[in-house]
Coordinates of C-alpha atoms in Angstrom, one line a residue:
Chain M
M1 CA 56.4 41.4 -13.2
A2 CA 56.2 38.1 -15.0
A3 CA 59.1 37.0 -17.1
T4 CA 58.6 37.8 -20.8
P5 CA 58.2 34.5 -22.8
N6 CA 59.7 34.2 -26.3
R7 CA 56.5 34.8 -28.2
P8 CA 54.5 37.8 -27.0
L9 CA 51.0 37.1 -25.6
L10 CA 49.4 39.1 -28.4
E11 CA 51.0 40.0 -31.6
I12 CA 49.1 42.0 -34.2
D13 CA 50.6 42.1 -37.7
N14 CA 49.5 44.6 -40.3
L15 CA 45.9 44.8 -39.1
S16 CA 43.4 46.9 -41.1
T17 CA 39.8 47.6 -40.1
H18 CA 37.7 49.6 -42.4
Y19 CA 34.2 51.1 -42.2
V20 CA 32.4 50.7 -45.5
S21 CA 29.3 52.8 -46.2
A22 CA 26.1 51.0 -47.3
Q23 CA 26.7 51.7 -51.0
G24 CA 30.3 50.7 -50.7
T25 CA 31.4 54.0 -52.0
R26 CA 33.0 55.5 -48.9
V27 CA 35.7 53.6 -47.1
V28 CA 37.0 54.9 -43.8
R29 CA 40.3 53.4 -42.9
A30 CA 39.8 53.5 -39.1
V31 CA 42.7 51.1 -38.4
D32 CA 45.3 50.9 -41.2
D33 CA 48.2 48.5 -41.3
V34 CA 48.7 48.4 -37.5
S35 CA 51.3 46.1 -35.8
L36 CA 51.9 45.8 -32.1
R37 CA 52.8 43.3 -29.5
I38 CA 52.3 42.9 -25.8
S39 CA 53.8 40.3 -23.5
A40 CA 52.2 38.7 -20.4
G41 CA 52.2 41.0 -17.4
E42 CA 53.1 44.0 -19.5
T43 CA 51.2 47.3 -19.8
L44 CA 50.8 48.8 -23.2
G45 CA 49.5 52.3 -23.6
I46 CA 47.8 53.4 -26.8
V47 CA 47.5 57.1 -27.2
G48 CA 46.1 59.3 -29.9
E49 CA 43.4 62.0 -30.3
S50 CA 39.7 61.3 -30.8
G51 CA 39.1 59.5 -34.1
S52 CA 42.6 58.1 -34.4
G53 CA 41.3 54.5 -34.4
K54 CA 42.2 53.5 -30.8
S55 CA 38.7 52.2 -29.9
T56 CA 38.2 50.5 -33.3
L57 CA 41.6 48.8 -32.8
A58 CA 40.5 47.5 -29.3
L59 CA 37.1 46.3 -30.7
S60 CA 38.9 44.7 -33.6
I61 CA 41.0 42.6 -31.2
L62 CA 37.8 41.2 -29.7
R63 CA 36.0 41.3 -33.0
V64 CA 33.0 43.1 -31.6
L65 CA 32.7 45.7 -34.4
P66 CA 29.7 47.6 -35.5
P67 CA 28.0 46.0 -38.6
A68 CA 29.6 48.5 -41.0
A69 CA 33.1 47.8 -39.9
Q70 CA 35.2 44.8 -40.9
I71 CA 38.7 43.5 -40.6
V72 CA 40.1 43.6 -44.1
S73 CA 43.6 42.2 -43.6
G74 CA 46.2 41.3 -41.1
Q75 CA 46.7 38.7 -38.3
M76 CA 46.2 38.8 -34.6
W77 CA 48.2 36.1 -32.8
F78 CA 47.0 35.5 -29.3
E79 CA 48.6 32.6 -27.4
N80 CA 49.6 31.2 -30.8
E81 CA 46.1 31.3 -32.3
D82 CA 45.1 33.7 -35.0
L83 CA 42.0 35.6 -33.8
V84 CA 41.2 36.9 -37.3
R85 CA 40.6 33.4 -38.5
K86 CA 38.5 32.1 -35.6
T87 CA 34.8 31.4 -36.1
D88 CA 32.2 33.5 -34.3
T89 CA 31.6 30.7 -31.8
E90 CA 35.4 30.3 -31.1
M91 CA 35.7 34.0 -30.7
R92 CA 32.8 34.0 -28.2
H93 CA 34.9 31.7 -26.0
V94 CA 37.8 34.1 -26.1
R95 CA 35.7 37.2 -25.1
G96 CA 35.3 37.7 -21.4
K97 CA 37.3 34.6 -20.7
R98 CA 40.8 35.0 -22.2
I99 CA 40.5 38.7 -23.3
A100 CA 38.3 41.1 -21.4
M101 CA 37.5 44.7 -22.0
I102 CA 36.4 47.7 -19.9
L103 CA 34.4 50.3 -21.8
Q104 CA 34.8 54.0 -21.2
D105 CA 31.4 55.0 -20.0
P106 CA 30.6 53.4 -16.7
M107 CA 27.1 55.1 -16.6
A108 CA 26.1 53.4 -19.8
S109 CA 27.9 50.1 -19.8
L110 CA 25.7 48.4 -17.1
N111 CA 22.2 47.2 -18.0
P112 CA 19.8 49.2 -15.9
L113 CA 17.3 46.3 -15.6
F114 CA 19.5 43.7 -13.9
T115 CA 21.1 43.5 -10.6
I116 CA 24.8 43.9 -10.1
G117 CA 25.2 40.3 -9.0
N118 CA 23.4 39.1 -12.1
Q119 CA 25.6 41.1 -14.5
V120 CA 28.9 40.4 -12.7
G121 CA 28.1 36.7 -12.5
E122 CA 27.2 36.4 -16.2
P123 CA 30.6 35.7 -17.7
I124 CA 31.2 33.1 -15.0
R125 CA 27.9 31.3 -15.8
V126 CA 28.6 31.4 -19.5
H127 CA 32.2 30.4 -19.6
E128 CA 32.5 28.1 -16.7
G129 CA 28.9 26.7 -16.6
T130 CA 28.6 27.7 -13.0
R131 CA 25.1 27.7 -11.5
R132 CA 23.3 30.9 -10.7
A133 CA 23.8 30.7 -6.9
A134 CA 27.5 29.9 -7.2
A135 CA 28.1 32.7 -9.7
W136 CA 26.3 35.0 -7.3
R137 CA 28.8 34.1 -4.5
R138 CA 31.7 34.6 -7.0
A139 CA 30.3 38.0 -7.9
C140 CA 30.3 38.9 -4.2
D141 CA 34.0 38.0 -4.0
L142 CA 34.8 40.0 -7.2
L143 CA 33.1 43.1 -5.7
K144 CA 35.3 42.6 -2.7
A145 CA 38.3 42.3 -4.9
V146 CA 37.6 45.7 -6.6
R147 CA 37.2 47.2 -3.1
I148 CA 33.5 47.8 -3.0
P149 CA 32.3 48.1 0.6
S150 CA 29.5 45.7 1.8
P151 CA 29.5 43.6 -1.4
E152 CA 26.7 41.4 0.0
T153 CA 24.2 44.3 -0.3
R154 CA 25.7 45.7 -3.4
V155 CA 25.1 42.5 -5.5
T156 CA 21.4 42.8 -4.9
Q157 CA 21.2 46.4 -6.0
F158 CA 20.8 48.0 -9.5
P159 CA 23.2 50.2 -11.4
H160 CA 21.3 53.4 -10.8
E161 CA 21.9 53.0 -7.1
M162 CA 25.7 53.5 -7.4
S163 CA 28.1 56.3 -8.1
G164 CA 30.1 56.5 -11.3
G165 CA 33.3 55.4 -9.6
M166 CA 31.6 52.4 -8.1
R167 CA 30.0 51.4 -11.4
Q168 CA 33.4 51.6 -13.2
R169 CA 34.9 49.3 -10.5
I170 CA 32.0 46.9 -11.1
V171 CA 32.8 47.0 -14.8
G172 CA 36.3 46.2 -13.8
A173 CA 35.1 43.3 -11.7
I174 CA 33.2 42.0 -14.8
G175 CA 36.5 42.3 -16.7
I176 CA 38.5 40.1 -14.3
A177 CA 35.6 37.7 -13.6
C178 CA 37.1 34.8 -15.5
E179 CA 40.7 35.7 -14.9
P180 CA 41.6 36.7 -18.5
R181 CA 45.2 36.8 -19.7
L182 CA 44.6 40.2 -21.4
L183 CA 42.5 43.1 -20.2
I184 CA 41.8 46.0 -22.6
A185 CA 40.8 49.2 -20.8
D186 CA 39.3 51.8 -23.2
E187 CA 39.7 55.2 -21.5
P188 CA 38.3 53.8 -18.3
T189 CA 38.9 56.9 -16.3
T190 CA 37.8 59.7 -18.6
S191 CA 34.5 60.2 -16.9
L192 CA 35.8 59.9 -13.3
D193 CA 37.0 62.8 -11.2
L194 CA 40.7 63.0 -10.4
T195 CA 40.7 61.4 -6.9
I196 CA 38.5 58.5 -8.1
Q197 CA 40.7 58.2 -11.2
A198 CA 43.8 57.8 -9.1
Q199 CA 42.1 55.1 -6.9
Y200 CA 40.9 53.3 -10.0
L201 CA 44.3 53.3 -11.6
S202 CA 46.0 51.9 -8.5
L203 CA 43.2 49.3 -8.3
L204 CA 43.9 48.2 -12.0
R205 CA 47.6 48.0 -11.2
D206 CA 47.0 45.8 -8.2
L207 CA 44.7 43.6 -10.1
Q208 CA 47.3 43.3 -12.8
R209 CA 49.9 42.3 -10.3
E210 CA 47.7 39.8 -8.6
H211 CA 46.5 38.1 -11.7
G212 CA 49.5 38.5 -13.9
L213 CA 47.4 40.3 -16.5
A214 CA 48.6 41.9 -19.6
L215 CA 46.9 45.3 -19.8
I216 CA 46.2 47.4 -22.9
F217 CA 45.5 50.9 -21.7
I218 CA 43.8 53.2 -24.2
T219 CA 43.9 56.9 -23.3
H220 CA 44.6 60.3 -24.4
N221 CA 46.1 61.3 -21.1
L222 CA 49.9 61.1 -21.4
G223 CA 50.3 61.5 -17.6
I224 CA 48.5 58.2 -17.1
V225 CA 50.7 56.6 -19.7
A226 CA 53.8 57.8 -17.8
K227 CA 52.5 56.4 -14.6
M228 CA 51.0 53.1 -15.8
C229 CA 52.6 51.8 -18.9
D230 CA 55.8 50.0 -20.0
Q231 CA 55.3 50.2 -23.7
L232 CA 53.6 52.9 -25.8
V233 CA 51.9 53.0 -29.1
V234 CA 51.1 56.4 -30.6
M235 CA 48.3 56.4 -33.2
Y236 CA 47.5 59.0 -35.7
A237 CA 44.8 58.8 -38.5
G238 CA 44.4 55.0 -38.0
R239 CA 48.1 54.2 -38.1
V240 CA 50.8 53.6 -35.6
V241 CA 53.2 56.5 -36.0
E242 CA 55.5 55.6 -33.1
S243 CA 56.0 52.7 -30.7
G244 CA 58.5 51.6 -28.1
P245 CA 59.3 51.7 -24.4
V246 CA 57.6 54.6 -22.6
S247 CA 60.7 56.1 -21.0
R248 CA 62.6 56.2 -24.2
I249 CA 59.8 57.8 -26.2
F250 CA 59.2 60.4 -23.4
N251 CA 62.9 61.2 -23.4
A252 CA 63.4 61.4 -27.1
P253 CA 60.3 61.2 -29.2
A254 CA 61.2 60.2 -32.8
H255 CA 58.0 61.3 -34.5
P256 CA 57.0 65.0 -34.8
Y257 CA 53.5 64.1 -33.8
T258 CA 54.6 62.5 -30.5
K259 CA 56.8 65.5 -29.9
A260 CA 53.8 67.8 -30.4
L261 CA 51.7 65.7 -28.1
L262 CA 54.3 65.8 -25.3
N263 CA 54.6 69.5 -25.8
S264 CA 50.9 70.1 -25.5
I265 CA 50.9 68.8 -21.9
P266 CA 50.4 71.9 -19.7
R267 CA 53.1 72.3 -17.1
M268 CA 53.0 74.2 -13.8
T269 CA 56.4 75.6 -14.3
D270 CA 55.5 76.9 -17.7
N271 CA 55.6 80.7 -17.9
R272 CA 53.8 81.0 -21.2
N273 CA 50.3 82.1 -20.9
R274 CA 48.8 80.1 -23.8
L275 CA 48.4 76.3 -23.9
T276 CA 50.3 74.7 -26.8
A277 CA 48.0 73.0 -29.3
I278 CA 48.8 71.2 -32.5
E279 CA 47.8 73.4 -35.4
G280 CA 45.2 72.1 -37.9
Q281 CA 42.9 69.1 -37.9
P282 CA 43.5 65.4 -38.4
P283 CA 42.8 64.3 -42.0
D284 CA 39.5 62.7 -43.2
L285 CA 40.0 59.0 -42.9
S286 CA 37.9 58.3 -46.0
S287 CA 40.2 60.4 -48.2
L288 CA 43.7 60.3 -46.8
P289 CA 46.2 62.6 -48.5
R290 CA 49.1 61.3 -50.5
G291 CA 52.3 60.9 -48.4
C292 CA 52.5 61.0 -44.6
S293 CA 49.1 61.7 -43.1
F294 CA 50.6 64.1 -40.5
A295 CA 52.6 66.1 -43.1
A296 CA 50.0 68.9 -43.3
R297 CA 50.3 69.7 -39.6
C298 CA 54.0 68.8 -39.2
P299 CA 56.5 71.7 -38.6
A300 CA 59.4 69.6 -40.0
A301 CA 57.7 68.3 -43.2
F302 CA 59.7 68.5 -46.4
D303 CA 59.0 67.5 -50.0
R304 CA 59.2 63.8 -49.7
C305 CA 56.6 63.8 -46.8
H306 CA 53.9 65.1 -49.2
K307 CA 54.7 62.5 -51.9
E308 CA 55.6 59.2 -50.3
T309 CA 54.0 57.5 -47.2
P310 CA 56.8 56.6 -44.8
P311 CA 57.0 52.9 -43.9
E312 CA 57.4 51.8 -40.3
F313 CA 61.1 52.1 -39.6
N314 CA 62.6 49.9 -36.9
L315 CA 64.8 52.0 -34.7
E316 CA 67.2 51.0 -31.9
G317 CA 65.9 50.0 -28.5
G318 CA 62.8 48.1 -29.8
R319 CA 61.3 51.3 -31.2
T320 CA 59.5 52.0 -34.5
A321 CA 58.5 55.2 -36.2
R322 CA 56.7 56.2 -39.4
C323 CA 58.7 59.2 -40.3
W324 CA 61.3 60.0 -42.9
L325 CA 63.3 62.1 -40.4
A326 CA 63.4 59.2 -38.0
S327 CA 64.9 57.0 -40.7
V328 CA 67.7 59.5 -41.1
A329 CA 68.4 60.3 -37.5
M330 CA 68.0 57.1 -35.5
Q331 CA 67.6 54.2 -37.9
S332 CA 69.6 51.1 -37.0
G333 CA 68.7 49.2 -40.2
A334 CA 66.2 49.7 -43.0
A335 CA 62.7 48.4 -42.4
Chain Y
M1 CA 5.8 53.6 -4.7
K2 CA 2.6 54.5 -2.6
Q3 CA 3.1 58.2 -3.2
F4 CA 3.7 57.5 -6.9
V5 CA 0.4 55.7 -7.2
T6 CA -1.6 58.3 -5.2
R7 CA -0.4 61.1 -7.3
R8 CA -1.2 59.3 -10.6
L9 CA -4.6 58.5 -9.2
G10 CA -5.3 62.2 -8.6
Y11 CA -4.4 63.1 -12.2
S12 CA -6.7 60.3 -13.4
L13 CA -9.8 61.6 -11.6
L14 CA -9.2 65.1 -12.9
S15 CA -9.1 63.8 -16.5
L16 CA -12.3 62.0 -16.0
L17 CA -14.1 65.1 -14.7
V18 CA -13.0 67.1 -17.7
L19 CA -14.1 64.2 -20.0
S20 CA -17.6 64.1 -18.5
L21 CA -18.1 67.8 -18.9
T22 CA -16.9 67.7 -22.5
I23 CA -19.1 64.8 -23.6
F24 CA -22.1 66.0 -21.8
F25 CA -22.2 69.4 -23.6
F26 CA -21.0 68.2 -26.9
V27 CA -23.5 65.4 -27.3
R28 CA -26.3 68.0 -26.7
V29 CA -25.0 70.0 -29.7
T30 CA -26.0 67.2 -32.1
G31 CA -29.7 68.0 -31.9
D32 CA -33.0 67.2 -30.2
P33 CA -33.5 63.5 -29.5
A34 CA -37.3 64.0 -29.2
A35 CA -37.4 64.7 -32.9
L36 CA -36.4 61.1 -33.6
L37 CA -38.6 59.5 -31.0
V38 CA -42.0 60.9 -32.0
E39 CA -44.2 60.3 -35.1
P40 CA -43.8 62.8 -37.9
G41 CA -46.2 65.7 -37.3
A42 CA -46.5 65.2 -33.5
S43 CA -47.8 68.1 -31.5
E44 CA -45.7 70.5 -29.4
D45 CA -47.2 69.0 -26.4
D46 CA -46.0 65.5 -27.2
I47 CA -42.5 66.8 -27.7
A48 CA -42.7 68.7 -24.4
A49 CA -43.9 65.6 -22.7
I50 CA -40.9 63.7 -24.0
H51 CA -38.6 66.5 -22.9
H52 CA -40.1 66.4 -19.5
K53 CA -39.9 62.6 -19.3
F54 CA -36.1 62.6 -20.0
G55 CA -35.4 65.7 -17.9
L56 CA -34.4 67.7 -21.0
D57 CA -36.6 70.6 -20.0
K58 CA -34.4 71.5 -17.0
P59 CA -31.5 74.0 -17.4
L60 CA -28.2 72.5 -18.8
W61 CA -26.3 72.9 -15.5
A62 CA -29.1 71.2 -13.5
Q63 CA -29.1 68.4 -16.0
Y64 CA -25.3 68.0 -15.7
G65 CA -25.6 68.1 -11.9
L66 CA -28.2 65.3 -11.9
F67 CA -26.2 63.3 -14.3
M68 CA -23.1 63.6 -12.2
M69 CA -25.0 62.8 -9.0
S70 CA -26.4 59.6 -10.4
L71 CA -23.1 58.8 -12.0
L72 CA -21.5 58.9 -8.5
R73 CA -24.1 56.4 -7.4
G74 CA -23.1 54.2 -10.4
D75 CA -26.2 55.0 -12.3
F76 CA -25.7 55.8 -16.0
G77 CA -29.3 56.5 -16.6
Q78 CA -31.8 55.0 -19.1
S79 CA -31.5 54.7 -22.8
F80 CA -34.0 57.0 -24.6
Y81 CA -34.4 54.5 -27.3
Y82 CA -34.3 51.1 -25.6
Q83 CA -35.9 52.3 -22.3
T84 CA -33.4 50.1 -20.4
P85 CA -30.5 51.0 -18.1
V86 CA -27.4 52.1 -20.2
L87 CA -25.2 49.9 -18.0
D88 CA -27.2 46.8 -18.9
L89 CA -26.9 47.6 -22.6
Y90 CA -23.2 48.3 -22.2
F91 CA -22.4 45.1 -20.2
D92 CA -24.3 43.1 -22.7
R93 CA -22.0 44.2 -25.5
L94 CA -18.7 44.6 -23.6
P95 CA -17.7 40.9 -23.6
N96 CA -17.9 40.9 -27.4
S97 CA -15.7 44.0 -27.7
L98 CA -13.3 42.6 -25.2
L99 CA -13.0 39.3 -27.0
L100 CA -12.5 41.1 -30.3
A101 CA -9.8 43.4 -28.8
L102 CA -8.0 40.5 -27.1
V103 CA -7.8 38.4 -30.2
A104 CA -6.8 41.4 -32.3
M105 CA -4.1 42.3 -29.7
A106 CA -2.7 38.8 -29.5
F107 CA -2.5 38.8 -33.3
S108 CA -0.8 42.2 -33.4
L109 CA 1.8 41.3 -30.8
A110 CA 2.4 37.8 -32.2
V111 CA 3.1 39.5 -35.6
G112 CA 4.6 42.8 -34.5
I113 CA 7.2 41.8 -31.9
P114 CA 9.0 39.0 -33.7
T115 CA 9.0 41.0 -37.0
G116 CA 10.2 44.1 -35.2
I117 CA 13.1 42.2 -33.6
L118 CA 14.0 40.4 -36.9
A119 CA 14.0 43.8 -38.7
A120 CA 16.3 45.3 -36.0
V121 CA 18.7 42.4 -35.9
R122 CA 18.9 42.3 -39.7
V123 CA 18.8 46.0 -40.1
G124 CA 19.3 47.2 -43.7
R125 CA 18.9 43.7 -45.2
F126 CA 16.0 41.8 -46.7
W127 CA 13.9 41.2 -43.6
D128 CA 14.2 44.8 -42.6
S129 CA 12.9 46.0 -46.0
A130 CA 10.1 43.5 -45.9
G131 CA 9.2 44.7 -42.4
K132 CA 9.2 48.3 -43.6
L133 CA 6.8 47.5 -46.4
F134 CA 4.5 45.7 -44.0
A135 CA 4.5 48.7 -41.6
L136 CA 3.7 51.1 -44.4
L137 CA 0.8 49.0 -45.6
G138 CA -0.4 48.4 -42.0
L139 CA -0.4 52.1 -41.1
S140 CA -1.8 53.5 -44.3
L141 CA -4.6 51.1 -45.1
P142 CA -7.7 52.1 -43.1
S143 CA -9.5 49.3 -41.2
F144 CA -12.8 49.6 -43.1
F145 CA -10.9 49.1 -46.4
V146 CA -9.0 46.1 -45.0
G147 CA -12.3 44.8 -43.7
L148 CA -14.1 45.1 -47.1
V149 CA -11.2 43.5 -48.9
L150 CA -11.2 40.6 -46.4
I151 CA -15.0 40.2 -46.9
L152 CA -14.6 40.2 -50.6
L153 CA -11.8 37.7 -50.6
F154 CA -12.8 35.2 -47.8
S155 CA -16.6 35.5 -47.9
V156 CA -17.6 36.4 -51.4
Y157 CA -14.9 34.6 -53.5
L158 CA -13.7 31.8 -51.3
G159 CA -16.7 31.4 -49.1
W160 CA -14.6 30.3 -46.2
L161 CA -15.6 32.8 -43.5
P162 CA -18.9 34.4 -42.5
S163 CA -19.0 38.0 -43.5
S164 CA -20.8 39.3 -40.4
G165 CA -22.2 38.5 -37.0
S166 CA -20.8 36.6 -34.1
G167 CA -21.0 33.2 -32.5
G168 CA -18.3 30.9 -33.7
V169 CA -14.5 31.0 -33.8
L170 CA -14.7 31.7 -37.6
H171 CA -16.7 34.9 -37.0
I172 CA -14.0 36.6 -35.1
L173 CA -11.1 36.0 -37.5
M174 CA -11.7 38.7 -40.0
P175 CA -12.8 41.5 -37.6
A176 CA -9.8 40.7 -35.4
F177 CA -7.5 40.8 -38.4
A178 CA -8.9 44.0 -39.7
L179 CA -8.7 45.6 -36.2
G180 CA -5.2 44.2 -35.3
W181 CA -3.7 44.9 -38.7
Y182 CA -2.9 48.6 -38.0
F183 CA -1.7 47.8 -34.5
A184 CA 0.6 45.0 -35.7
A185 CA 2.3 47.5 -37.9
A186 CA 2.5 50.0 -35.1
H187 CA 3.9 47.4 -32.7
M188 CA 6.4 46.2 -35.3
R189 CA 7.7 49.7 -35.9
L190 CA 8.1 50.5 -32.2
T191 CA 9.8 47.2 -31.5
R192 CA 12.2 47.7 -34.3
S193 CA 13.2 51.3 -33.4
S194 CA 13.4 50.6 -29.7
M195 CA 15.4 47.4 -30.3
L196 CA 17.8 49.3 -32.6
E197 CA 18.4 51.9 -30.0
V198 CA 19.1 49.2 -27.4
L199 CA 21.3 47.2 -29.7
G200 CA 23.5 50.2 -30.1
S201 CA 23.9 50.8 -26.4
E202 CA 27.0 50.3 -24.4
Y203 CA 25.5 47.7 -22.2
V204 CA 24.7 45.5 -25.1
K205 CA 28.3 46.0 -26.4
L206 CA 29.5 45.0 -22.9
A207 CA 27.2 41.9 -23.0
R208 CA 28.9 40.9 -26.3
L209 CA 32.3 41.6 -24.8
K210 CA 31.5 39.2 -22.0
G211 CA 31.3 36.4 -24.5
L212 CA 27.5 35.8 -24.0
P213 CA 25.8 33.9 -26.8
Q214 CA 23.8 36.0 -29.3
S215 CA 20.6 34.6 -27.9
W216 CA 21.4 36.0 -24.4
V217 CA 22.5 39.3 -25.8
I218 CA 19.3 39.7 -27.7
G219 CA 16.8 37.8 -25.6
K220 CA 18.0 39.0 -22.2
H221 CA 19.9 42.3 -22.4
A222 CA 18.3 43.9 -25.5
F223 CA 14.8 42.4 -25.4
K224 CA 13.8 43.4 -21.9
N225 CA 14.9 47.0 -22.4
A226 CA 13.4 47.2 -25.8
L227 CA 10.1 45.9 -24.5
I228 CA 9.4 48.8 -22.1
P229 CA 8.0 51.2 -24.7
V230 CA 6.1 48.3 -26.4
V231 CA 4.4 47.3 -23.2
T232 CA 3.3 50.9 -22.7
L233 CA 1.9 51.1 -26.2
A234 CA 0.2 47.7 -26.1
G235 CA -1.5 48.5 -22.9
I236 CA -2.9 51.7 -24.2
N237 CA -3.7 50.1 -27.6
L238 CA -5.8 47.4 -26.0
V239 CA -8.1 49.9 -24.5
L240 CA -8.1 51.8 -27.8
M241 CA -9.0 48.6 -29.6
I242 CA -12.1 48.2 -27.4
N243 CA -13.1 51.8 -28.0
V244 CA -12.1 52.6 -31.6
A245 CA -13.6 49.4 -33.1
V246 CA -16.6 51.4 -34.1
V247 CA -15.8 51.1 -37.8
V248 CA -14.7 47.5 -37.8
E249 CA -17.7 46.5 -35.6
T250 CA -20.1 48.3 -38.0
V251 CA -18.5 46.8 -41.1
F252 CA -18.7 43.2 -39.8
A253 CA -21.9 43.8 -37.8
W254 CA -20.0 42.6 -34.7
P255 CA -22.3 43.2 -31.6
G256 CA -19.8 45.1 -29.5
V257 CA -19.7 48.4 -27.7
G258 CA -18.4 50.2 -30.8
R259 CA -21.6 49.4 -32.7
L260 CA -23.7 50.4 -29.7
L261 CA -22.0 53.8 -29.7
Y262 CA -22.7 54.1 -33.5
E263 CA -26.4 53.4 -32.8
G264 CA -26.4 55.7 -29.9
I265 CA -25.1 58.6 -32.0
S266 CA -27.5 57.9 -34.8
F267 CA -30.5 58.0 -32.4
R268 CA -29.2 60.9 -30.4
D269 CA -29.5 58.5 -27.4
F270 CA -27.6 60.9 -25.0
P271 CA -27.4 58.5 -22.0
V272 CA -25.9 55.7 -24.2
V273 CA -23.3 58.0 -25.8
Q274 CA -22.4 59.6 -22.5
G275 CA -22.2 56.2 -20.8
I276 CA -20.0 54.6 -23.4
V277 CA -17.6 57.5 -23.7
I278 CA -17.3 57.7 -19.9
M279 CA -16.8 54.0 -19.6
G280 CA -14.2 54.1 -22.4
G281 CA -12.5 57.1 -20.8
T282 CA -12.4 55.4 -17.4
M283 CA -10.8 52.3 -19.1
I284 CA -8.1 54.4 -20.8
V285 CA -7.3 56.2 -17.6
V286 CA -7.2 53.0 -15.5
V287 CA -5.0 51.2 -18.1
N288 CA -2.7 54.2 -18.2
L289 CA -2.4 54.0 -14.5
L290 CA -1.8 50.2 -14.6
V291 CA 0.9 50.6 -17.3
D292 CA 2.6 53.2 -15.2
V293 CA 2.6 50.8 -12.3
V294 CA 3.8 47.8 -14.4
Y295 CA 6.5 50.1 -15.8
A296 CA 7.7 50.9 -12.3
V297 CA 7.8 47.2 -11.5
I298 CA 9.9 46.4 -14.6
D299 CA 12.2 49.4 -14.4
P300 CA 13.7 49.9 -10.9
R301 CA 14.7 53.5 -11.8
I302 CA 11.1 54.7 -11.9
R303 CA 10.2 53.3 -8.5
L304 CA 12.5 55.7 -6.7
E305 CA 11.5 58.9 -8.5
K306 CA 9.8 61.4 -6.3

């Protein structure tokens, strides 16, 4: 793995992305005061349940948000440039070239009307000004790189002629087409079956190694996090509730939500008949309760949790947690 | 692809057979054409002679049989009123109808597609609201009303355009506008909704994530997909325009097929009405078939369907 430089490749500070309704009366805090960093060659896992803001965070990084959403505050330093302050045209030169993203649904993310070669070659044509024929040859090589058999025929085919696993590898090929520094994969394996999933993950790892990519891996599968990631960010209700190196968090989670997530993984050796689930529902992001947003579901909550929102405490070993208990038990210095 | 076309062809012939049956019997419900062809107070014998001349004295099934037999030979019969072959009358008028429909279609697409795209790209903002207002007016104002307002404004008050007839470029402007007006609104609405659906798709999101310029995202990835339903509708609408221009052609005295049908109905000219309806039906069926084939060419997924 590449040596970590002084400044991380991407450093997000206090980023907030909100969805505002047409009348401006309802504000959904999809991403709220999120900070994270990732260095070159590193893999960062982002976990959290559906609706916790993972995908909005990823789309915020590339600033491809739906019309109703906007970044309201924060900074995103990528290779010493603040992505938040870039113009749309400048941002366009970042997308697909320096930061690429793989979407979660391989069946829907390819355009049904264009050939694979056309779609894989597109970022190369746009970012490097390559001619159609040359881009086509590069597309061929890229398909080979993502281990698609007989790429020469595949480039001439249409998406409906391929299986889900193959399409997702093609989406991966589009991701690495311009050799980006950072690849964001948003639940890229959710719709694939287990064998194909394993193949795809090892493919991503190989690509990462060969190209020195930094990888942000968005998932709700903690097993994949354990296998793939160096660093972990746990999101709940739009906020980062815990972050740090994967092994440390798995050994001793600091936030009760992380603990509950780890407990809810079914184990073969478990003798209990029932699966463990976290009681209750996540809060409505447009009307967050006072205090900690997890307090209502937290078995360890006490008075203060319902009154005051815990800040992000810095713990030892490069970890953070938003929990009053963590501040007492593991804090190395006030945040 | 061959199998696809063959199967669609079979369905088309079946629809035409049903259409011929329907129009043949319905047109005979309207009354006796002989009553309109003879002098008032004509004798029973005169009427019987006319019935005999046009074959109206034979049983209905025999009449239908004869009609279908000659139809298969390409003979649509003679007009009761003009005493000339129906096909000659029809083909005399068809170029006018075609011209009117083509100009109206060009107008409706030139207005409908760009405004539809604009409304979808600027959804919820000024241009979207303006487009919605336009669509509402277009779909709710009947063409005879639009036609009359146009005549009032451009012929009566301003005196710029001729109010009726055909011949010059100026003659076609108002009828084409009156005919295309409704279709422009229909094409605008369909383009907008289909574009909105496509703009929200994952592949358009991926196109943006690739860093493609907005013009590529909209012009290539979104537009081509959004156009599929619009092409279908426009194809069917073109044929509709030729065949539903009855009102517009009557208002503007445009010598097209629509007005011929109007005359045919007024005079109970059975062969003319039957002929026009069957020609119209054939056109609609053929265009539906063509649209399906074009569809299959644009969209590779349809080609492979069994």
